[in-house]
Coordinates of C-alpha atoms in Angstrom, one line a residue:
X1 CA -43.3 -38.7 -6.4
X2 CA -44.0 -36.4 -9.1
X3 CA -47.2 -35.1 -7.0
X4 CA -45.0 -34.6 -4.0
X5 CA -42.8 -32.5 -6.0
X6 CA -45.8 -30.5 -7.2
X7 CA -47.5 -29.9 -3.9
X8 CA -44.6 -29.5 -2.2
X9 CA -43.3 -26.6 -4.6
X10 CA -46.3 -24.9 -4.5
X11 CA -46.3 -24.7 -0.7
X12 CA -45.4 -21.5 0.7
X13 CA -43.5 -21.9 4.3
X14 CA -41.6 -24.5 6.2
X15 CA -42.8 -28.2 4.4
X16 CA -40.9 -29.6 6.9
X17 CA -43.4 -29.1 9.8
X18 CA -46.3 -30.8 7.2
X19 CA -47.1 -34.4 8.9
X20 CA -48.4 -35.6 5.6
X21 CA -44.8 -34.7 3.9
X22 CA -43.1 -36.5 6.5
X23 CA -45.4 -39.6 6.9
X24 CA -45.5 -40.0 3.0
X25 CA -42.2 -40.1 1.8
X26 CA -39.1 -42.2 2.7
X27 CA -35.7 -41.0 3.8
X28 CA -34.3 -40.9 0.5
X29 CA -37.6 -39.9 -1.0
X30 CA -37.5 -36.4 1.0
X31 CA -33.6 -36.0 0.5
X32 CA -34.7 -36.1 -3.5
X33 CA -37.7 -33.9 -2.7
X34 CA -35.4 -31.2 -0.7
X35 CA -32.8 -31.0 -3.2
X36 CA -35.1 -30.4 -6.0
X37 CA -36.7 -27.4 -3.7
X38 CA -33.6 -26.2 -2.8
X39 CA -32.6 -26.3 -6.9
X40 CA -35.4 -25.4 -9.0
X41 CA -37.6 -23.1 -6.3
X42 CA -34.8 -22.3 -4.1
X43 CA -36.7 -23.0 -1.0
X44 CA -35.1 -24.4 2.0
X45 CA -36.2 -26.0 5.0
X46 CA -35.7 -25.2 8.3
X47 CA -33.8 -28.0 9.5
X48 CA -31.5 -27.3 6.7
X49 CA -30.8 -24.0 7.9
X50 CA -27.6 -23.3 10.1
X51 CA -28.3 -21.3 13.3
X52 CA -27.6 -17.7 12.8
X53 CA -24.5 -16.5 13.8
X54 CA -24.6 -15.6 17.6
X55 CA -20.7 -15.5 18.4
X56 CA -19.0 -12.1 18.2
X57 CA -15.4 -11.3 17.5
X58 CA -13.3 -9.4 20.4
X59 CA -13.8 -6.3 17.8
X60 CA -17.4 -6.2 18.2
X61 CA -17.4 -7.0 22.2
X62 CA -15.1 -4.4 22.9
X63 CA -16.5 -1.4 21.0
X64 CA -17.0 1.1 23.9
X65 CA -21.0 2.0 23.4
X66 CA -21.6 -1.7 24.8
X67 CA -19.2 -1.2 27.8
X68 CA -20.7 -1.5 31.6
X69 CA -20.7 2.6 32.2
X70 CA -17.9 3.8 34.6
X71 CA -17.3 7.0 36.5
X72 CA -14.3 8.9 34.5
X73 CA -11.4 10.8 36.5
X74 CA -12.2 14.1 36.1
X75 CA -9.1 15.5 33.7
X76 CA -6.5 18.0 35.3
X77 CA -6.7 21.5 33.6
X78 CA -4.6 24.8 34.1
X79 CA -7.5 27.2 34.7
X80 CA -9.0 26.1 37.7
X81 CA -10.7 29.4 38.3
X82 CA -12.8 28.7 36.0
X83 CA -14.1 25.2 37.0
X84 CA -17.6 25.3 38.6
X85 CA -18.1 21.4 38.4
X86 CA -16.3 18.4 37.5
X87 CA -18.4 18.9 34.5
X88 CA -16.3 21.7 33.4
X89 CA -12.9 19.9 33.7
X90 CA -13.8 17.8 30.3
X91 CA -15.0 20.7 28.5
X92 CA -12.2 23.1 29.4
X93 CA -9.9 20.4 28.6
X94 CA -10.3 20.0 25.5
X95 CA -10.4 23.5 25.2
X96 CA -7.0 24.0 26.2
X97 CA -6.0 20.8 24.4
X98 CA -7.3 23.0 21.1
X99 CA -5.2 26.3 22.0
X100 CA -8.6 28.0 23.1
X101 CA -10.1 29.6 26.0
X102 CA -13.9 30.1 27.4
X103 CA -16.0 32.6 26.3
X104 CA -16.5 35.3 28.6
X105 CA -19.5 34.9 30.9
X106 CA -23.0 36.4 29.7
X107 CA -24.4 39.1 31.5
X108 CA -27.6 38.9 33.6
X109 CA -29.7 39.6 31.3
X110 CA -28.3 37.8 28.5
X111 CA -28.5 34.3 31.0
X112 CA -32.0 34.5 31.9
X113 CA -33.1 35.5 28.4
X114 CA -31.0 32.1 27.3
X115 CA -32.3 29.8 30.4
X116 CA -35.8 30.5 29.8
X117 CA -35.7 29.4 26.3
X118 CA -33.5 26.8 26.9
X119 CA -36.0 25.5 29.6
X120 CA -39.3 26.6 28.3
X121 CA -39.4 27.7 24.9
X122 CA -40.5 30.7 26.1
X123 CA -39.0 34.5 26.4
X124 CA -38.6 35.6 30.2
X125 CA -41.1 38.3 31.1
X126 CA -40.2 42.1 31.7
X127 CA -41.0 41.3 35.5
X128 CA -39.3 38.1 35.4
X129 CA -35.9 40.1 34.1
X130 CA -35.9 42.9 36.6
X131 CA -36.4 40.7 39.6
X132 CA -33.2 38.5 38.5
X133 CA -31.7 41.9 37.9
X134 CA -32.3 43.2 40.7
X135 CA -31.5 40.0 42.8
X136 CA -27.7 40.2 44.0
X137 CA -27.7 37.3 46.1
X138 CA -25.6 34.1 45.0
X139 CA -28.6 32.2 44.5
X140 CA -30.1 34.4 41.4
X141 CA -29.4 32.1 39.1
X142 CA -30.5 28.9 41.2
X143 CA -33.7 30.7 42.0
X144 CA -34.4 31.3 38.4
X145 CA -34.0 27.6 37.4
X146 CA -35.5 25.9 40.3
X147 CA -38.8 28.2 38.7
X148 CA -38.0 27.2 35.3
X149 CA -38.6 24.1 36.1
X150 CA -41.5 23.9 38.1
X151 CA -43.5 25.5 35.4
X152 CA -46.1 23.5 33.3
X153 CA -43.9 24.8 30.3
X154 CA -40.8 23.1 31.0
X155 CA -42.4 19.9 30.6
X156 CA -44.4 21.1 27.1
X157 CA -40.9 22.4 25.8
X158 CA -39.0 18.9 26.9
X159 CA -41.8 16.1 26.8
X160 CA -41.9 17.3 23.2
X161 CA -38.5 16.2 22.1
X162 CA -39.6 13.0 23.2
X163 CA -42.6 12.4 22.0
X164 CA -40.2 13.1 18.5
X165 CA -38.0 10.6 19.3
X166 CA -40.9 7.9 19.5
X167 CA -43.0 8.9 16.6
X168 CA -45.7 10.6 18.5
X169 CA -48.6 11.1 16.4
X170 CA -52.4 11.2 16.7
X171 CA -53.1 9.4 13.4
X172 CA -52.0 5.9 11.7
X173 CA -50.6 7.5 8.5
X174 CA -50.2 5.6 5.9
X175 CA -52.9 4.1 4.0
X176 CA -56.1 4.8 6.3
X177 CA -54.2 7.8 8.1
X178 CA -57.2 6.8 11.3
X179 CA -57.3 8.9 14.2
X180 CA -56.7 7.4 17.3
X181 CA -58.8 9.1 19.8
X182 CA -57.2 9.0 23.1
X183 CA -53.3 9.0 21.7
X184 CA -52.9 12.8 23.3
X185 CA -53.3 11.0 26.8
X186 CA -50.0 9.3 26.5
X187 CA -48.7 13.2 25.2
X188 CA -50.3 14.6 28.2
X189 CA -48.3 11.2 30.7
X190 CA -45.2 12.6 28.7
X191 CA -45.1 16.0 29.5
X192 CA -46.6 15.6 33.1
X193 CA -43.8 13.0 33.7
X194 CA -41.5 15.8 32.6
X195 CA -43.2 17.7 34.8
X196 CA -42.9 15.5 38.2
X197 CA -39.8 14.6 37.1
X198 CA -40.3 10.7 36.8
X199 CA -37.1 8.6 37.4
X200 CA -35.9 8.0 34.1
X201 CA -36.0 3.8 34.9
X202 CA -39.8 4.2 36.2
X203 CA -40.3 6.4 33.0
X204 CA -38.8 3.0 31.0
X205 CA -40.8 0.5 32.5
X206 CA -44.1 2.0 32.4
X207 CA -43.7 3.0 28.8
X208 CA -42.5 -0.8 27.6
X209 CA -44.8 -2.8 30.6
X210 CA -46.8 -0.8 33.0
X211 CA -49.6 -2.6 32.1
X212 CA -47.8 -5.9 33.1
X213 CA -46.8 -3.7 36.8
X214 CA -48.1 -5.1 40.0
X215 CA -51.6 -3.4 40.4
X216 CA -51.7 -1.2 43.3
X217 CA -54.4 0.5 45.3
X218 CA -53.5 4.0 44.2
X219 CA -55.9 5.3 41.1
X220 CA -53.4 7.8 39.6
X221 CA -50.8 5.3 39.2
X222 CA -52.8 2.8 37.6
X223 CA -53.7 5.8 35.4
X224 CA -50.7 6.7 34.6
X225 CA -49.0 3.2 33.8
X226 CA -52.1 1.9 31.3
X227 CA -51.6 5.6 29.9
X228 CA -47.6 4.9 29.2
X229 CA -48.0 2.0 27.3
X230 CA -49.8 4.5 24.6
X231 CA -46.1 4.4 23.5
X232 CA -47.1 0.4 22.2
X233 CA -49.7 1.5 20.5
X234 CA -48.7 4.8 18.4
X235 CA -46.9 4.9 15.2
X236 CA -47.5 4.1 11.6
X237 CA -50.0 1.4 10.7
X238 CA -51.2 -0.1 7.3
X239 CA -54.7 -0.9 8.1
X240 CA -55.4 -1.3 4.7
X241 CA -53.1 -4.4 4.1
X242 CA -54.3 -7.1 3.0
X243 CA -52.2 -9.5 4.9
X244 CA -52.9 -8.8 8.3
X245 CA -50.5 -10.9 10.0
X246 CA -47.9 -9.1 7.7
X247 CA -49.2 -5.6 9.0
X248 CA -48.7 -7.6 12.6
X249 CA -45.0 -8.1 12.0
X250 CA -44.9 -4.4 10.3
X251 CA -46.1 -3.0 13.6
X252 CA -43.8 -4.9 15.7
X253 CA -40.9 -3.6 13.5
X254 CA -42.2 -0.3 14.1
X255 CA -42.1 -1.0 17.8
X256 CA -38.4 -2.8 17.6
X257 CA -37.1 0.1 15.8
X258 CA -38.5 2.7 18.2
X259 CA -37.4 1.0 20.9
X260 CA -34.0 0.2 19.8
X261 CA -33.7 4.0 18.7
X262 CA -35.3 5.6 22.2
X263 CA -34.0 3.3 24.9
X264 CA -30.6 1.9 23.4
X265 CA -29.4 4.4 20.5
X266 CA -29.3 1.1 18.4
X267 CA -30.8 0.0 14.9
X268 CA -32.2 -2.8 15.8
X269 CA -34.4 -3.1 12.7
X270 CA -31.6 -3.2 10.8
X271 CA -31.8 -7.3 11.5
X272 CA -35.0 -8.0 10.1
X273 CA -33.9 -9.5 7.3
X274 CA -30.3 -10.3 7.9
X275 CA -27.7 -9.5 10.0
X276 CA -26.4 -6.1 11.1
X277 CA -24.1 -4.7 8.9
X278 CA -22.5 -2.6 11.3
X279 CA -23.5 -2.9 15.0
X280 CA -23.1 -6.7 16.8
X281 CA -27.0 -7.7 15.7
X282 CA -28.1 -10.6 14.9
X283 CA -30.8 -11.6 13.0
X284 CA -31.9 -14.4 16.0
X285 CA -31.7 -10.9 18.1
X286 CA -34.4 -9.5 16.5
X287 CA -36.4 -12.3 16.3
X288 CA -35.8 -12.3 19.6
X289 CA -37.6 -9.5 20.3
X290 CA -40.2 -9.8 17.6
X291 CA -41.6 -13.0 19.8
X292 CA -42.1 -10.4 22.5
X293 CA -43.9 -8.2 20.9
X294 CA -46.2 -9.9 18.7
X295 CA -47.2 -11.7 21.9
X296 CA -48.5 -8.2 22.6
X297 CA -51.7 -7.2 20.5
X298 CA -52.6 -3.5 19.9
X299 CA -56.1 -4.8 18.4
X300 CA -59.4 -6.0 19.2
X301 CA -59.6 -8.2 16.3
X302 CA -56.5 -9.2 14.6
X303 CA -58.3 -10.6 11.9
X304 CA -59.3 -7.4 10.7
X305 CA -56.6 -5.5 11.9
X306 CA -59.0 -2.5 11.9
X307 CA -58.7 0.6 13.6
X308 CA -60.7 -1.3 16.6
X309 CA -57.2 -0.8 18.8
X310 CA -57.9 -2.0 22.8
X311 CA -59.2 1.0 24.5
X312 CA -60.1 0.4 28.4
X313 CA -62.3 2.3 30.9
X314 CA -59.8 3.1 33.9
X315 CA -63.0 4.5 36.0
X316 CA -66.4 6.0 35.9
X317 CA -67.7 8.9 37.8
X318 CA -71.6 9.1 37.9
X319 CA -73.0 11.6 35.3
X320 CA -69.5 11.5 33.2
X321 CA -68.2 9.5 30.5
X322 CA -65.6 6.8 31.4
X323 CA -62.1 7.3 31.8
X324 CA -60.6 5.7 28.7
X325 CA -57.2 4.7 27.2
X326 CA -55.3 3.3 24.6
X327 CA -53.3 0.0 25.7
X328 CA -52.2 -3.3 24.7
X329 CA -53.3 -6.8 25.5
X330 CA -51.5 -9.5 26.4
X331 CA -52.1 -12.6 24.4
X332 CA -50.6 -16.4 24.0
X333 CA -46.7 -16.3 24.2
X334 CA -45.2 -17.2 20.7
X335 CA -41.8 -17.8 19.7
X336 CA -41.2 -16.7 15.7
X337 CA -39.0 -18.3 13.4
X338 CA -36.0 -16.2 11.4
X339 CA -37.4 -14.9 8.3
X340 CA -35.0 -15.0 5.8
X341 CA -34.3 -11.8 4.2
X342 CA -37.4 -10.5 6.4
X343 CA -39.6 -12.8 4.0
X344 CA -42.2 -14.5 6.4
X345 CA -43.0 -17.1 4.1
X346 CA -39.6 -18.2 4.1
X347 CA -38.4 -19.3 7.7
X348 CA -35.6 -20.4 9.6
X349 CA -35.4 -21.3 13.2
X350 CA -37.5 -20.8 15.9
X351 CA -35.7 -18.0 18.5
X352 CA -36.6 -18.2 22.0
X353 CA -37.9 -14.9 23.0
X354 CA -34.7 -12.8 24.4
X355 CA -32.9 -9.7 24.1
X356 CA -29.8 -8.4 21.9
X357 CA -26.9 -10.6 23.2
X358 CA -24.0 -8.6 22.4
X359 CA -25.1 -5.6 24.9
X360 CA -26.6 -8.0 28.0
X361 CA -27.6 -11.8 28.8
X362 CA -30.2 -13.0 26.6
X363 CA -33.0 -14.1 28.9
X364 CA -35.8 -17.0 28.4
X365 CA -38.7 -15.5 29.8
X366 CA -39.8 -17.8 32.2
X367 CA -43.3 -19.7 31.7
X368 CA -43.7 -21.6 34.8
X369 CA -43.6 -18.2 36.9
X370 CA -46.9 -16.8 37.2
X371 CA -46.5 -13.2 37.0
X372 CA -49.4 -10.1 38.1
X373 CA -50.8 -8.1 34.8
X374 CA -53.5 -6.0 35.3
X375 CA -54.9 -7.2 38.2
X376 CA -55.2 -11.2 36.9
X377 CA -52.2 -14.0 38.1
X378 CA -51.7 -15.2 34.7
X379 CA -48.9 -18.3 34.0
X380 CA -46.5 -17.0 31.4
X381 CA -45.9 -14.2 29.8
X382 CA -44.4 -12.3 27.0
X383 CA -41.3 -11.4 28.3
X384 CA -41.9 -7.4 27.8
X385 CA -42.1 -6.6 31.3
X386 CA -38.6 -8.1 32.0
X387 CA -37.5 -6.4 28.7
X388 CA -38.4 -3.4 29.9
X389 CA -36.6 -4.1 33.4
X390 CA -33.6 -5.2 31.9
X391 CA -33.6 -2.0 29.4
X392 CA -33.8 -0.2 33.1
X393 CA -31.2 -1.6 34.8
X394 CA -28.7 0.7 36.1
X395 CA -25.8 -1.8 35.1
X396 CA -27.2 -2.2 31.4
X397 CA -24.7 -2.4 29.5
X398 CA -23.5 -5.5 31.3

């Protein structure tokens, strides 16, 4: 007994899942054992832990950011003169609720000068100013636009906010600070998705999953999906941790919180170690979600957690270097457990891999389907492409 209580206090993780603990020790031999962890150590086993709260209060159901999206009644205002779109009805209506009026319109010159910026960072040319000025037709200002943005610039001006938004960089920071060679190929997918002006759900999807998209016959998109998933694999790294499968869970953290930030204007990480203090997140949500993406590895060998990151050949061209890319690879499926207080050495239950409850259906990615990933039928899957569906989904909030 006293050697069960030694062994078993030393023991970092869940003792309940060691067969020897369990085969050794009688019923009331393990109760004695468990409450002198729980007392003098202050560990806990799993099966002692109550599931995390996953029940909301009509408060937190009803707060409008996780309402289904509607179509508004355009308010009634007492200018209509100066309405140009239904656009305009909520803006001058709170203007009038306030006492105040529009500002005057902006002279020709003063619009293109401000639409050119606005669009591509850039000043209008003298050229570009005296045709407008000299363009009296009611479709000046269309004209102008529609050039705007079909230029290369519009796309460099726009696709950078974005690439802000998800922590574009071409290093790790950190420790190591490694440069990741390709990284500027998922810049370049950005900005020429800007560019072609790529549905914003297809933009979703190939970001989260497009390496888990049907493969197709047509070179570009394959190109263009492996290239989107650069997103997976950007962002800070420790490389010089020690404990690599704690640098894993820091990199899926990374990933949560971008995603949770870009897709869903949510703090997601906020759960890693307990629930939300604010927003209707659970820590099961984001354990949820962490079982999704650490069944998605950025590197070659884990073990080292190296700068050796998956990098793939797309094509080859005789006489030229191979295409190449930075993607991740699909490995086993894996449910985590709840780390308590974000401590992976102490764990709760195991969460079925799913999405935040409170804003959709959590889903149980199914592992009978067999689902197409880069060309290979595999059985299973992580569940990221039909995160990144249901992130897509024009009804989402549900």
């Amino acid at each position: 007994m006293g050697k069960a209580l030694s062994w078993a206090g030393s023991f970092r993780g869940d003792v309940g899942e060691v067969a020897v603990y369990n085969k050794a020790l009688t019923d009331a031999e393990r109760q004695a054992v468990e409450g002198h962890l729980a007392d003098k150590f202050g560990i806990v086993l799993a099966s002692q832990i109550a599931a995390t709260r996953a029940t909301f209060t009509p408060e937190e159901t009803s707060f409008w950011a996780y309402q289904p999206v509607r179509n508004p009644t355009p308010p009634s205002v007492k200018n209509e003169a100066w309405i140009k779109s239904p656009l305009d009805r909520f803006i001058l209506a709170k203007l009038e609720e306030n006492n105040l009026t529009p500002a005057s319109p902006a002279d020709k010159r003063t619009l293109i000068r401000r639409v050119t910026f606005d669009l591509t960072g850039l000043p209008p040319s003298p050229e570009e100013i005296e045709v407008f000025l000299k363009d009296d037709s009611p479709q000046a200002f269309e004209k102008v636009v529609n050039r705007l943005l079909d230029s290369p610039h519009y796309g460099e001006r726009w696709g950078r906010h974005w690439l802000d938004v998800v922590r574009y960089a071409e290093s790790t920071a950190n420790d190591a600070n490694a440069v990741m060679r390709y990284a500027w190929r998922y810049r370049n997918y950005v900005i020429d998705a800007f560019n072609r002006d790529l549905p914003y759900d297809q933009f979703i999807v190939e970001q989260l999953a497009g390496d888990l998209l049907p493969t197709t016959d047509d070179l570009n998109a394959r190109i263009r999906r492996m290239t989107a998933t650069g997103y997976l694999m950007i962002g800070p790294k420790a490389l010089a941790e020690t404990d690599k499968e704690q640098s894993r869970l820091d990199i899926v953290d990374d990933q949560i919180d971008v995603t949770g930030r870009a897709f869903l204007g949510l703090t997601i990480a906020c759960a890693r170690c307990h629930d939300h203090k604010f927003d209707a997140i659970r820590a099961v949500d984001y354990y949820a979600l962490a079982g999704i993406f650490r069944s998605t590895e950025p590197f070659k060998d884990e073990a080292r957690n190296s700068s050796m990151w998956w990098e793939f050949p797309l094509f080859e061209a005789p006489g030229e270097k191979p295409f190449m890319v930075m993607a991740p690879k699909e490995t086993t499926p894996r449910n985590l457990r709840v780390h308590l207080r974000g401590d992976r050495f102490t764990l709760g239950q195991v969460v079925p891999r799913g999405f935040v409850q409170v804003v959709g259906r959590a889903f149980q990615p199914d592992s009978t389907k067999a689902r197409v990933g880069r060309g290979s039928p595999t059985n299973g899957g992580s569940g990221r492409l039909e995160h990144a569906h249901w992130i897509a989904r024009k009804d989402n909030p549900q």
